[in-house]
Coordinates of C-alpha atoms in Angstrom, one line a residue:
Chain A
M1 CA -18.6 49.7 43.8
C2 CA -22.2 50.8 44.7
A3 CA -25.3 49.1 45.0
S4 CA -28.5 50.3 42.7
K5 CA -32.1 48.9 42.0
S6 CA -33.6 49.3 38.9
N7 CA -37.0 47.7 37.8
A8 CA -36.4 47.8 34.2
R9 CA -36.4 44.1 32.7
P10 CA -33.9 43.2 30.1
H11 CA -34.6 42.2 26.9
S12 CA -31.8 40.0 26.5
P13 CA -29.0 38.0 28.6
T14 CA -26.1 39.8 29.3
C15 CA -22.9 38.9 30.0
H16 CA -20.8 41.7 31.9
E17 CA -17.2 41.3 31.7
S18 CA -16.6 43.5 34.3
D19 CA -16.6 44.2 38.3
W20 CA -20.3 44.2 38.6
H21 CA -22.1 41.4 39.7
L22 CA -26.1 41.1 39.2
F23 CA -28.2 39.2 41.6
D24 CA -31.9 38.7 42.0
A25 CA -32.5 40.7 45.4
S26 CA -34.9 37.8 46.7
W27 CA -32.9 35.0 45.1
V28 CA -35.5 33.9 43.5
P29 CA -34.3 31.4 41.0
I30 CA -34.4 33.0 37.3
H31 CA -33.4 32.2 33.8
P32 CA -31.2 32.0 31.7
T33 CA -28.2 31.6 33.7
R34 CA -24.8 32.3 32.5
L35 CA -21.4 31.5 34.5
N36 CA -18.5 33.4 34.1
S37 CA -15.2 33.2 35.7
L38 CA -12.7 36.2 35.1
R39 CA -9.6 35.9 37.1
G40 CA -11.2 35.0 40.5
I41 CA -14.4 36.8 40.1
R42 CA -17.4 35.0 39.6
T43 CA -20.4 36.7 37.8
I44 CA -23.9 35.1 38.0
T45 CA -26.0 37.2 35.4
K46 CA -29.9 36.5 35.7
H47 CA -33.2 37.7 34.4
T48 CA -35.6 38.8 37.2
H49 CA -39.2 40.1 37.4
A50 CA -38.3 41.8 40.3
G51 CA -35.4 44.2 39.1
F52 CA -31.6 43.8 39.6
L53 CA -29.3 44.1 42.9
I54 CA -25.7 44.9 42.3
M55 CA -23.6 43.2 44.9
A56 CA -20.1 44.1 46.0
M57 CA -17.4 41.7 45.4
A58 CA -16.7 41.4 49.2
S59 CA -19.8 39.0 49.5
R60 CA -19.1 36.8 46.5
L61 CA -18.3 33.7 48.4
M62 CA -21.6 33.8 50.2
W63 CA -23.6 34.2 46.9
A64 CA -21.5 32.0 45.2
S65 CA -22.4 29.2 47.7
R66 CA -26.1 29.7 47.7
A67 CA -26.2 30.2 43.8
A68 CA -24.0 27.0 43.4
S69 CA -26.4 25.2 45.5
Y70 CA -29.2 26.0 43.5
L71 CA -27.9 25.7 40.1
K72 CA -26.3 22.2 40.6
I73 CA -22.7 23.4 40.2
S74 CA -19.7 22.8 42.3
T75 CA -17.1 25.9 42.9
C76 CA -13.3 25.5 43.1
P77 CA -13.1 28.6 45.4
R78 CA -9.3 28.5 45.1
A79 CA -9.2 28.7 41.5
F80 CA -12.8 30.3 41.2
S81 CA -13.2 28.0 37.8
T82 CA -16.7 26.5 37.7
V83 CA -18.0 23.1 36.6
I84 CA -21.5 21.7 36.1
K85 CA -22.4 18.8 37.4
D86 CA -23.8 16.0 35.2
L87 CA -21.3 17.0 33.0
K88 CA -17.9 14.8 32.1
Y89 CA -14.5 16.3 31.8
A90 CA -11.2 15.5 30.0
D91 CA -7.9 16.2 31.6
T92 CA -7.2 18.6 28.4
H93 CA -10.3 20.6 29.7
E94 CA -12.9 19.9 27.5
W95 CA -16.4 19.2 28.8
V96 CA -18.7 16.5 27.1
K97 CA -22.7 16.5 27.7
V98 CA -24.2 13.2 26.7
D99 CA -27.6 12.9 25.4
G100 CA -28.0 9.2 24.3
S101 CA -26.0 8.6 21.4
S102 CA -24.9 12.2 20.9
A103 CA -22.7 14.6 22.7
T104 CA -22.1 18.2 23.0
I105 CA -18.5 19.3 23.5
G106 CA -16.9 22.7 24.7
I107 CA -14.1 23.9 26.8
T108 CA -14.4 24.5 30.4
D109 CA -14.6 27.6 32.6
H110 CA -11.0 26.6 33.8
A111 CA -9.9 26.5 30.2
Q112 CA -11.3 29.7 28.8
D113 CA -10.0 31.7 32.2
H114 CA -6.5 30.7 31.3
L115 CA -6.5 31.1 27.5
G116 CA -7.8 34.7 27.8
D117 CA -10.1 36.5 25.4
V118 CA -10.9 34.2 22.7
V119 CA -11.0 36.0 19.4
Y120 CA -11.4 32.7 17.0
V121 CA -12.6 29.6 17.1
E122 CA -11.3 26.9 14.4
L123 CA -14.5 24.6 13.9
P124 CA -14.3 21.2 12.2
E125 CA -16.5 20.3 9.2
V126 CA -19.9 19.0 9.7
G127 CA -19.5 15.1 8.7
S128 CA -15.8 14.8 9.6
S129 CA -14.7 12.3 12.4
V130 CA -13.2 13.1 15.8
N131 CA -11.2 10.6 17.8
Q132 CA -10.8 10.6 21.6
G133 CA -7.8 12.4 22.7
K134 CA -7.2 14.0 19.3
N135 CA -7.4 17.4 18.1
F136 CA -10.3 18.7 16.1
G137 CA -9.8 22.5 16.1
A138 CA -8.4 25.2 17.7
V139 CA -9.1 28.5 19.6
E140 CA -7.2 31.5 19.3
S141 CA -6.7 33.9 22.2
V142 CA -4.8 37.0 21.4
K143 CA -1.4 35.6 20.7
A144 CA -1.8 31.8 20.9
T145 CA -3.8 29.0 18.9
S146 CA -4.6 26.4 21.3
D147 CA -5.7 23.0 20.3
V148 CA -9.2 21.8 21.3
I149 CA -8.9 18.0 22.1
S150 CA -11.7 15.6 21.3
P151 CA -13.0 14.0 25.1
V152 CA -15.0 11.4 22.7
S153 CA -15.0 9.7 19.4
G154 CA -17.6 10.5 16.8
E155 CA -19.1 11.9 13.8
V156 CA -19.6 15.8 13.7
V157 CA -23.4 16.4 13.4
E158 CA -23.6 20.3 14.2
V159 CA -20.9 22.9 14.9
N160 CA -21.8 26.5 16.7
T161 CA -21.6 28.8 13.8
E162 CA -22.5 31.5 16.2
L163 CA -18.9 31.1 17.4
N164 CA -17.5 32.7 13.9
G165 CA -19.2 36.0 14.8
S166 CA -18.9 35.9 18.4
P167 CA -16.0 33.8 19.5
G168 CA -16.4 35.6 22.7
L169 CA -19.2 33.4 23.8
V170 CA -16.4 30.5 24.9
N171 CA -15.4 33.1 27.3
A172 CA -18.6 34.2 28.4
S173 CA -20.6 31.1 28.5
P174 CA -18.3 28.1 28.2
Y175 CA -21.1 25.6 29.2
E176 CA -24.1 26.9 27.3
D177 CA -24.0 29.1 24.3
G178 CA -20.3 28.8 24.1
W179 CA -20.6 24.9 23.0
I180 CA -18.3 24.2 20.2
L181 CA -19.8 20.9 18.4
K182 CA -22.1 18.2 18.7
V183 CA -21.4 14.7 17.8
K184 CA -22.9 11.3 17.0
L185 CA -20.8 8.8 19.6
S186 CA -19.2 6.0 18.0
N187 CA -18.4 4.5 21.4
N188 CA -20.7 5.4 24.4
G189 CA -18.2 3.3 26.8
E190 CA -15.2 6.4 26.4
V191 CA -17.4 8.5 28.5
N192 CA -16.6 6.0 31.4
S193 CA -13.0 7.1 31.2
L194 CA -13.6 10.8 31.7
M195 CA -13.8 12.6 35.1
D196 CA -16.9 13.7 36.9
S197 CA -17.4 17.2 38.3
E198 CA -16.0 16.4 41.5
Q199 CA -12.8 14.7 40.1
Y200 CA -12.3 17.4 37.6
S201 CA -12.7 20.0 40.1
K202 CA -9.9 18.4 42.1
F203 CA -7.9 18.3 39.0
C204 CA -8.0 21.8 38.6
E205 CA -7.1 22.5 42.0
E206 CA -4.1 20.3 41.9
E207 CA -2.8 21.3 38.4
D208 CA -3.0 24.9 39.7
A209 CA -1.2 24.1 42.9
K210 CA 1.6 22.7 41.0
H211 CA 2.6 26.0 39.6
Chain B
M1 CA 32.2 31.7 21.2
A2 CA 32.2 27.8 22.9
L3 CA 28.8 26.6 23.5
P4 CA 28.2 24.2 26.9
Q5 CA 28.8 21.0 25.5
A6 CA 28.3 19.1 28.5
I7 CA 24.7 17.9 29.5
K8 CA 23.9 19.7 32.5
A9 CA 22.5 17.6 35.5
G10 CA 19.3 17.8 35.6
L11 CA 18.2 20.2 32.9
P12 CA 16.3 18.9 29.9
C13 CA 17.9 18.8 26.7
M14 CA 17.2 21.8 24.2
N15 CA 18.0 21.5 20.2
L16 CA 19.8 24.6 19.2
L17 CA 19.1 25.0 15.1
R18 CA 20.9 27.9 13.6
M19 CA 19.9 29.1 10.1
T20 CA 20.5 32.0 7.9
A21 CA 18.1 33.7 5.4
V22 CA 15.9 30.3 5.3
P23 CA 12.4 31.6 3.7
I24 CA 10.0 32.1 6.7
L25 CA 7.5 29.8 4.7
E26 CA 10.1 27.1 4.9
Q27 CA 10.9 27.9 8.7
L28 CA 7.1 28.0 9.5
Y29 CA 6.5 24.6 7.8
L30 CA 9.5 23.1 9.9
E31 CA 8.3 24.7 13.0
E32 CA 4.9 23.1 12.7
R33 CA 6.0 19.9 12.0
L34 CA 8.8 19.9 15.1
L35 CA 6.2 21.1 17.2
R36 CA 3.8 18.0 16.2
S37 CA 6.0 15.3 15.4
S38 CA 9.1 15.7 17.8
A39 CA 9.1 15.1 21.3
E40 CA 12.1 17.1 21.8
N41 CA 12.9 20.7 22.9
W42 CA 14.0 23.0 20.1
C43 CA 15.5 26.6 19.7
I44 CA 15.5 27.7 16.3
I45 CA 17.2 31.0 15.1
N46 CA 17.0 32.2 11.8
H47 CA 18.8 35.5 10.8
G48 CA 16.7 37.4 8.3
T49 CA 14.4 35.7 5.6
S50 CA 15.3 36.1 1.7
L51 CA 12.2 38.1 0.7
P52 CA 10.0 40.6 2.3
T53 CA 6.8 38.7 3.4
I54 CA 3.6 39.5 5.1
V55 CA 2.9 36.7 7.9
M56 CA -0.6 36.7 9.2
G57 CA -1.9 35.0 12.3
I58 CA -4.3 31.6 11.9
S59 CA -7.2 33.8 11.8
G60 CA -6.0 36.7 9.7
R61 CA -8.0 38.3 6.8
P62 CA -5.8 39.9 4.3
S63 CA -8.6 42.3 3.4
E64 CA -8.7 43.4 6.9
L65 CA -4.9 43.5 7.7
V66 CA -3.1 44.1 4.5
E67 CA -3.0 47.0 1.9
L68 CA -4.0 44.5 -0.9
K69 CA -3.6 46.5 -3.8
P70 CA 0.2 47.6 -3.4
V71 CA 0.9 44.1 -2.3
L72 CA -0.5 42.5 -5.4
R73 CA 1.2 45.3 -7.3
D74 CA 4.8 44.4 -6.0
Q75 CA 3.9 40.6 -5.5
I76 CA 4.6 40.4 -1.8
P77 CA 4.1 36.9 -0.6
V78 CA 1.4 36.7 2.3
I79 CA 1.2 33.7 4.7
R80 CA -1.2 32.7 7.2
R81 CA 0.9 30.8 9.8
F82 CA -0.7 28.2 12.3
S83 CA 0.1 30.3 15.2
G84 CA -2.1 33.1 16.7
G85 CA -1.4 36.6 16.8
G86 CA -1.2 39.6 14.3
T87 CA 0.3 40.7 11.3
V88 CA 4.2 41.4 10.5
I89 CA 6.1 42.3 7.5
I90 CA 9.3 40.6 7.8
D91 CA 12.9 41.2 5.8
N92 CA 16.3 40.4 5.9
G93 CA 16.5 42.6 9.1
T94 CA 14.4 40.3 11.0
L95 CA 15.9 38.2 13.2
F96 CA 13.8 34.9 14.2
V97 CA 14.0 32.9 17.7
S98 CA 11.5 30.1 18.1
L99 CA 11.1 28.2 21.3
I100 CA 9.4 24.7 21.0
C101 CA 9.0 22.8 24.4
N102 CA 7.2 20.0 26.0
K103 CA 4.9 20.9 28.7
N104 CA 7.0 20.0 31.6
A105 CA 10.0 21.4 30.4
I106 CA 10.2 24.3 32.6
P107 CA 9.2 23.5 36.1
G108 CA 6.3 25.3 37.4
L109 CA 5.7 26.8 34.1
Q110 CA 1.7 26.4 33.1
P111 CA 1.2 25.8 29.4
Y112 CA -1.0 28.6 28.8
P113 CA -0.6 31.6 26.9
H114 CA 0.0 34.4 29.5
P115 CA 2.6 32.1 31.8
I116 CA 4.8 31.3 28.6
M117 CA 4.8 35.1 27.5
S118 CA 5.7 36.0 31.3
W119 CA 8.6 33.5 30.8
T120 CA 9.8 34.5 27.9
G121 CA 9.8 38.2 28.9
Q122 CA 12.1 37.1 31.7
L123 CA 14.5 35.1 29.6
Y124 CA 14.9 37.9 27.1
G125 CA 14.8 40.6 29.9
Q126 CA 18.1 38.9 31.2
V127 CA 19.6 39.7 28.1
L128 CA 18.5 42.9 27.0
C129 CA 17.9 45.1 30.2
E130 CA 21.7 46.0 29.9
F131 CA 21.2 47.8 26.6
G132 CA 17.8 49.4 27.3
D133 CA 14.4 49.8 29.4
F134 CA 13.3 46.3 28.3
H135 CA 9.7 45.7 28.7
L136 CA 7.3 43.0 28.0
R137 CA 4.4 45.3 27.2
E138 CA 1.0 43.2 26.9
N139 CA 2.2 40.6 24.5
D140 CA 5.0 42.5 23.1
Y141 CA 8.8 43.2 23.6
A142 CA 9.7 46.6 23.8
F143 CA 12.3 49.4 24.7
N144 CA 10.4 52.0 26.8
S145 CA 7.2 51.8 24.8
H146 CA 8.4 51.1 21.4
K147 CA 8.0 47.6 20.2
F148 CA 11.0 45.6 18.8
G149 CA 9.6 42.0 19.2
G150 CA 6.4 40.4 18.1
N151 CA 5.1 37.4 19.4
A152 CA 3.0 34.4 18.6
Q153 CA 2.3 30.9 20.3
S154 CA 0.6 27.6 19.3
I155 CA -0.2 25.3 22.4
I156 CA -0.8 21.8 21.7
K157 CA -1.8 19.0 23.8
D158 CA 1.8 18.6 25.5
R159 CA 4.0 20.9 23.6
W160 CA 3.9 24.7 22.9
I161 CA 5.9 26.9 20.6
H162 CA 6.5 30.7 21.2
H163 CA 8.1 32.3 18.2
T164 CA 9.0 35.8 18.1
S165 CA 10.0 38.0 15.2
F166 CA 12.6 40.7 16.5
L167 CA 13.0 43.9 14.3
W168 CA 16.8 43.9 14.2
D169 CA 16.4 46.4 11.5
Y170 CA 13.5 47.0 9.0
D171 CA 12.8 49.4 5.8
A172 CA 10.1 51.7 6.8
R173 CA 8.7 51.7 3.1
N174 CA 7.5 48.1 3.9
M175 CA 5.2 49.3 6.6
E176 CA 3.0 50.8 4.1
Y177 CA 1.9 47.1 3.0
L178 CA 0.0 46.8 6.4
K179 CA -3.1 48.4 7.7
L180 CA -3.4 49.9 11.1
P181 CA -4.8 46.8 13.0
S182 CA -8.3 47.1 14.4
R183 CA -7.0 44.8 17.2
A184 CA -4.1 46.3 18.8
P185 CA -2.4 46.9 22.4
K186 CA -3.5 49.8 24.6
Y187 CA 0.2 50.8 24.8
R188 CA 0.4 51.4 21.1
S189 CA -1.9 54.5 21.7
A190 CA -2.9 54.8 18.2
R191 CA 0.4 55.2 16.8
S192 CA 1.6 54.9 13.0
H193 CA 3.9 51.7 12.7
V194 CA 7.1 54.2 12.5
E195 CA 6.2 55.7 15.5
F196 CA 5.2 52.6 17.4
L197 CA 8.3 50.7 16.3
C198 CA 12.0 50.6 17.1
R199 CA 15.3 49.0 16.1
M200 CA 17.2 46.9 18.0
K201 CA 20.3 47.7 16.3
D202 CA 19.9 51.2 17.9
Y203 CA 20.0 49.7 21.3
V204 CA 22.1 46.4 21.1
P205 CA 25.6 46.3 20.2
S206 CA 25.6 43.3 17.6
R207 CA 23.1 40.5 16.5
T208 CA 25.9 38.3 17.8
S209 CA 25.7 39.5 21.2
F210 CA 21.9 39.2 21.4
I211 CA 21.8 35.8 20.1
E212 CA 24.8 34.6 22.3
G213 CA 23.1 36.2 25.3
T214 CA 19.8 34.5 24.5
I215 CA 21.6 31.1 24.1
K216 CA 23.3 31.5 27.5
S217 CA 20.0 32.5 29.2
L218 CA 18.4 29.4 27.7
G219 CA 21.5 27.8 29.4
G220 CA 19.9 28.2 32.9
H221 CA 17.0 26.2 32.0
F222 CA 18.4 23.5 29.4
S223 CA 21.1 21.8 28.3
I224 CA 21.9 22.9 24.6
R225 CA 22.8 21.1 22.1
P226 CA 23.8 22.3 18.8
F227 CA 21.9 20.6 15.8
D228 CA 22.5 20.7 12.3
L229 CA 19.5 21.1 9.6
D230 CA 20.9 18.0 7.9
E231 CA 19.9 15.9 10.9
L232 CA 16.2 16.6 10.5
G233 CA 15.7 14.3 7.4
S234 CA 14.2 11.3 9.6
L235 CA 11.2 14.0 10.6
S236 CA 8.2 13.4 8.8
S237 CA 7.7 15.8 5.9
S238 CA 4.2 14.2 4.9
L239 CA 2.5 16.2 7.8
S240 CA -0.1 18.3 6.8
G241 CA 0.0 21.9 8.4
S242 CA -1.7 25.1 8.5
T243 CA 0.6 27.4 7.6
K244 CA -0.2 28.4 4.0
L245 CA 0.9 30.7 1.4
L246 CA -2.0 32.7 0.2
T247 CA -2.5 32.5 -3.7
R248 CA -2.8 35.2 -6.1
Q249 CA -6.2 34.3 -6.6
E250 CA -7.0 34.5 -3.0
L251 CA -5.5 37.9 -2.7
E252 CA -7.3 39.2 -5.5
E253 CA -10.5 38.1 -4.2
A254 CA -9.8 39.8 -0.8
C255 CA -9.0 42.8 -2.8
T256 CA -12.2 42.6 -4.4
S257 CA -14.0 42.4 -1.0
Q258 CA -12.0 45.4 0.4
C259 CA -13.2 47.8 -2.4
V260 CA -16.4 46.8 -2.3
A261 CA -16.4 47.4 1.6
V262 CA -14.9 51.0 1.1
R263 CA -17.8 51.8 -1.2

């Protein structure tokens, strides 16, 4: 791969499902940030006022460590799946972001990486109920449907309708644009039974090590 | 041929259910029930289906996948199944083999699409490599670059199903009911249905030899127990599944949208 510089400022976030890695040359933290894990390749895509620098794969561990520190993320270098601190995780590989009595739910980077390209997301109905440990929808990845299990119980108040036209958001941005639903929690205490980011990272490593 | 009756030490049990000409809709209803309501491992084999039927994956849209005018004219049933994957047209020349397993049934196998697909490729490779140049090509079973087996999966919390429609034989005229899919494996290389597919019967001596070989191959991983369809009565039949036979009205509406899109 070669390095190139451009002063062009992108108009919108990009997510590259390729071997190209885009970084700010001076490591100036910029937004929006999107994390994408593709079979061991970690890609961080950022907007920058200063332009882009394309980094070779050989240095991914170095930048991964620095980026992770800034972005408050944990890394699983062995599995190359990403987790986000401050989220809670289920052993069925869904994440939940609690905000008072509401929560946002999606599937983790580990899950999307193992599923492959998502081509369809079956969303629940707004107003329906979800229960902890029970399936509420499914994602289709090429040949397989995989149940999505709710990590918490509550009432569905919003679903991510962007996924109808762009199911690949689940792959490209599992923790941000690829969120699946939002619920009004019926039992905040259920969150205590979920894993934090460190516990989930370890869980993923142990699960992958078994196979 | 005598099946291994004794339980093999250390191997999980797999119930073997053999059927002939059971309609595919009934088979899919049964499979979805077994996947969600049973805690046991299953192998379901069905020789053919009574009527030519189109079966789409869970997200299939008939306006994109099916030539609706001839389908409506000839009253070809169209089903949307509970698993993922593409669209097939099946008939009495199709052979179905479905594997329903607990996620820990096969040591070291992760319950994700690709590992399961690879494992089945090895399973069938043991059976078919002597008959032809067998490959798991992307997600299809093929001799050389000609597909004869289409796969689909559904993975739930602690179990998964991998089901396959094998083209033992097929009527090429039925392929006219299907559009060329927009989402196709790369190795298809834009070939027509007839150029892309092959018939198993041109490679394998008999259905029996394939089926018995498959059962023997499964016997390396499971203790196989023959199961009778009549014994299934205790399973819940009230489970509301995802598999659906599309109504004529739905197909007509899709046809209307297809015609509008063409204009």
